[in-house]
Structure formats: structure tokens, C-alpha cells
Short mmCIF file of C-alpha atoms in Angstrom, two decimals:
data_model
loop_
_atom_site.label_atom_id
_atom_site.label_comp_id
_atom_site.label_asym_id
_atom_site.label_seq_id
_atom_site.Cartn_x
_atom_site.Cartn_y
_atom_site.Cartn_z
CA MET A 1380 0.00 0.00 0.00
CA GLU A 1381 1.50 3.32 -1.05
CA ASP A 1382 0.47 5.50 1.85
CA ILE A 1383 -2.05 4.54 4.48
CA ASN A 1384 -3.29 8.10 4.96
CA ASP A 1385 -3.89 8.47 1.20
CA PHE A 1386 -5.76 5.17 1.23
CA ILE A 1387 -8.05 6.36 4.02
CA ARG A 1388 -8.64 9.69 2.24
CA GLU A 1389 -9.63 7.79 -0.91
CA LEU A 1390 -12.01 5.62 1.12
CA LYS A 1391 -13.71 8.73 2.50
CA ASP A 1392 -14.65 9.67 -1.07
CA LEU A 1393 -16.31 6.31 -1.78
CA GLU A 1394 -19.99 6.03 -1.07
CA GLY A 1395 -20.87 3.09 1.14
CA VAL A 1396 -17.47 2.73 2.83
CA ASN A 1397 -16.77 6.31 3.85
CA TRP A 1398 -18.07 5.57 7.34
CA ILE A 1399 -15.44 2.82 7.67
CA ALA A 1400 -12.75 5.32 6.67
CA ASN A 1401 -13.98 7.78 9.29
CA GLU A 1402 -13.87 5.10 11.99
CA LEU A 1403 -10.41 3.96 10.87
CA ASP A 1404 -9.15 7.53 10.86
CA GLU A 1405 -10.40 8.09 14.39
CA THR A 1406 -9.00 4.78 15.66
CA LEU A 1407 -5.59 5.33 14.11
CA SER A 1408 -5.39 8.90 15.40
CA GLN A 1409 -5.96 7.68 18.97
CA GLY A 1410 -2.88 5.48 18.92
CA VAL A 1411 -2.13 2.33 20.88
CA LEU A 1412 -3.03 2.39 24.57
CA MET A 1413 -0.22 1.17 26.79
CA SER A 1414 0.73 1.34 30.43
CA ALA A 1415 3.37 3.89 31.35
CA ASP A 1416 5.47 0.97 32.57
CA ASP A 1417 5.42 -0.58 29.08
CA ALA A 1418 6.15 2.81 27.53
CA ASP A 1419 9.21 3.11 29.74
CA LYS A 1420 10.47 -0.23 28.47
CA GLU A 1421 9.87 0.64 24.83
CA LEU A 1422 13.01 2.30 23.55
CA SER A 1423 11.38 4.01 20.55
CA TYR A 1424 8.76 5.62 22.81
CA ASN A 1425 11.47 6.96 25.12
CA ARG A 1426 13.37 8.43 22.18
CA VAL A 1427 10.33 10.25 20.85
CA PHE A 1428 9.22 11.67 24.19
CA GLU A 1429 12.66 11.92 25.83
CA LEU A 1430 11.64 10.18 29.03
CA SER A 1431 14.11 9.45 31.76
CA PRO A 1432 15.01 5.76 31.78
CA PHE A 1433 12.74 3.89 34.16
CA GLU A 1434 15.66 2.32 36.03
CA GLU A 1435 17.13 5.74 36.83
CA LEU A 1436 14.00 6.99 38.56
CA PRO A 1437 13.66 6.88 42.34
CA ALA A 1438 11.46 4.02 43.60
CA LYS A 1439 8.64 6.41 44.50
CA GLU A 1440 8.57 7.87 40.96
CA ARG A 1441 8.74 4.40 39.35
CA LYS A 1442 5.74 3.27 41.39
CA LYS A 1443 3.83 6.45 40.54
CA ARG A 1444 4.52 6.08 36.81
CA THR A 1445 3.24 2.48 36.67
CA LYS A 1446 -0.27 3.69 37.59
CA TYR A 1447 -0.68 5.71 34.41
CA GLU A 1448 -1.56 4.83 30.86
CA THR A 1449 -0.39 6.55 27.72
CA THR A 1450 -0.61 6.09 23.98
CA ARG A 1451 1.88 5.74 21.21
CA PRO A 1452 1.34 6.07 17.46
CA PHE A 1453 0.53 2.91 15.52
CA THR A 1454 3.37 1.46 13.49
CA GLU A 1455 2.75 1.08 9.75
CA GLU A 1456 2.32 -2.67 10.21
CA GLU A 1457 -0.18 -2.16 13.04
CA LYS A 1458 -2.13 0.33 10.91
CA ILE A 1459 -2.42 -2.25 8.13
CA ASP A 1460 -3.59 -4.86 10.65
CA VAL A 1461 -6.26 -2.46 11.97
CA ILE A 1462 -7.47 -1.78 8.41
CA LYS A 1463 -7.52 -5.50 7.53
CA ASN A 1464 -9.45 -6.28 10.71
CA ALA A 1465 -12.00 -3.53 10.06
CA PHE A 1466 -12.69 -4.80 6.55
CA ARG A 1467 -12.86 -8.41 7.79
CA VAL A 1468 -15.51 -7.41 10.32
CA VAL A 1469 -17.55 -5.38 7.81
CA PHE A 1470 -17.28 -7.72 4.83
CA LEU A 1471 -17.21 -11.14 6.53
CA ASP A 1472 -18.34 -11.06 10.15
CA LEU A 1473 -21.37 -8.75 9.90
CA PRO A 1474 -22.89 -10.48 6.84
CA ALA A 1475 -22.35 -13.84 8.57
CA VAL A 1476 -24.19 -12.56 11.65
CA ARG A 1477 -27.08 -11.35 9.48
CA GLU A 1478 -27.27 -14.72 7.76
CA ALA A 1479 -27.18 -16.58 11.08
CA ALA A 1480 -29.96 -14.37 12.45
CA MET A 1481 -32.13 -15.02 9.39
CA ASN A 1482 -31.48 -18.76 9.62
CA ASN A 1483 -32.43 -18.73 13.31
CA LEU A 1484 -35.69 -16.97 12.48
CA ARG A 1485 -36.38 -19.46 9.72
CA ASP A 1486 -36.01 -22.25 12.28
CA PHE A 1487 -39.20 -20.87 13.87
CA ASP A 1488 -41.03 -20.35 10.61
CA ASN A 1489 -39.65 -21.59 7.30
CA ASN A 1490 -41.91 -19.18 5.39
CA ILE A 1491 -40.07 -16.08 6.63
CA LYS A 1492 -38.69 -14.21 3.64
CA THR A 1493 -38.26 -10.66 4.95
CA ILE A 1494 -37.79 -8.87 8.26
CA VAL A 1495 -39.02 -5.29 8.53
CA PHE A 1496 -37.74 -2.93 11.23
CA SER A 1497 -39.65 0.18 12.25
CA ASN A 1498 -39.62 2.60 15.19
CA SER A 1499 -43.08 1.90 16.58
CA SER A 1500 -46.26 -0.10 16.11
CA GLU A 1501 -47.89 3.04 14.65
CA GLU A 1502 -45.50 3.04 11.74
CA SER A 1503 -46.09 -0.62 10.95
CA SER A 1504 -49.81 0.06 10.70
CA THR A 1505 -49.20 2.92 8.25
CA LYS A 1506 -46.81 0.74 6.23
CA VAL A 1507 -43.84 3.09 6.65
CA GLU A 1508 -40.80 0.81 6.50
CA LYS A 1509 -37.59 1.96 8.12
CA HIS A 1510 -35.40 -0.97 7.19
CA SER A 1511 -36.01 -4.41 5.77
CA ILE A 1512 -33.85 -7.47 5.31
CA ASP A 1513 -34.69 -10.04 2.66
CA ILE A 1514 -33.29 -13.57 3.13
CA ASP A 1515 -32.28 -13.85 -0.52
CA ASP A 1516 -30.42 -10.53 -0.33
CA VAL A 1517 -28.59 -11.67 2.81
CA GLU A 1518 -27.29 -14.78 1.06
CA LYS A 1519 -26.22 -12.79 -2.02
CA GLU A 1520 -24.61 -10.14 0.19
CA LEU A 1521 -22.60 -12.78 2.04
CA ILE A 1522 -21.12 -14.06 -1.24
CA ARG A 1523 -20.55 -10.57 -2.69
CA TYR A 1524 -18.90 -9.21 0.44
CA SER A 1525 -16.70 -12.28 0.72
CA GLU A 1526 -15.50 -11.65 -2.85
CA LEU A 1527 -14.93 -7.95 -2.09
CA HIS A 1528 -12.92 -8.85 0.99
CA SER A 1529 -10.79 -11.32 -0.97
CA ALA A 1530 -10.12 -8.67 -3.62
CA PHE A 1531 -9.23 -6.13 -0.92
CA ILE A 1532 -6.75 -8.49 0.78
CA LYS A 1533 -5.25 -9.39 -2.60
CA GLU A 1534 -4.79 -5.66 -3.32
CA LEU A 1535 -3.07 -5.14 0.04
CA ASN A 1536 -0.62 -7.95 -0.58
#
């Protein structure tokens, strides 16, 4: 991947996945949470923030520092892992959950073809649909998203 930030900017311009890009951007900007004790042991973190070596601190200061948490920027490899995981969840895990939910409902009644979600019983009586899920669409979506995920991973490699 040329540049991860460019990739995320491009995603923000694509309809349908721009919300993923926004979430990724926010996650990556927050950095990796770590205890101050771990940060002290990580040489690269100490170089960036010019911390005194943990061993050189008085015992009281060492104990105080271990109670805190801090963050560090993601490495390039970690950023790629976060992006891969996000797309795995969106393109594989969520469609699989939808399919499993539909199959569970069909166990109760094999004639179920569609589920309609609305805000209240009033809306269902006026036939205003908020969101519907069709079993055939769920199965097609699972296959399509699996193919999209495979293409995405292939592009990354």
C-alpha cells in the first residue's frame, strides 16, 4: 500500500465505505493504549518523548509512573492490521451474523422471507418501513462481500 493516509482519504470519497474510513481515521489517530510501565520499556517511545530511563528513577517515581496509561502512534504494520481487521468485520463477520440471524428466524417459521424494522407499532400500521432485510439478499450479500474482501486483501498484498 502506497500510503495509508492516502488510502483512508480515498475511502472517504467512496460512497458506502466512507463511514469505515472515518472510523479507521479516528482509531488510528488515537494510537495504541499502553501502560506507562510498558512505555518506559519501549526504547522508541522513550526516544520520541525523551523520558528518563525507568531504572534511573527513584522508587517512589517508578511506582507512581506504573499507575498511568499513555498512547503511542501505531506502526505502519499495526495500521495495516487495523485496516484489515475492520474490513474483515464489515465484509465477513457482519454479513455472517445477518445470515445466522435469518437462519435462526427461519427455524421458527420456514416461510419467513423478509424482516421489517420500524420505530413503533404506529408506523407498521401505516406501512412506513424503516429498514427491511430479505433472506435472498442476505445470502447474495454474504457471497458478494466475501468476494470484495478477498479482492481487498489481494490488493493489500
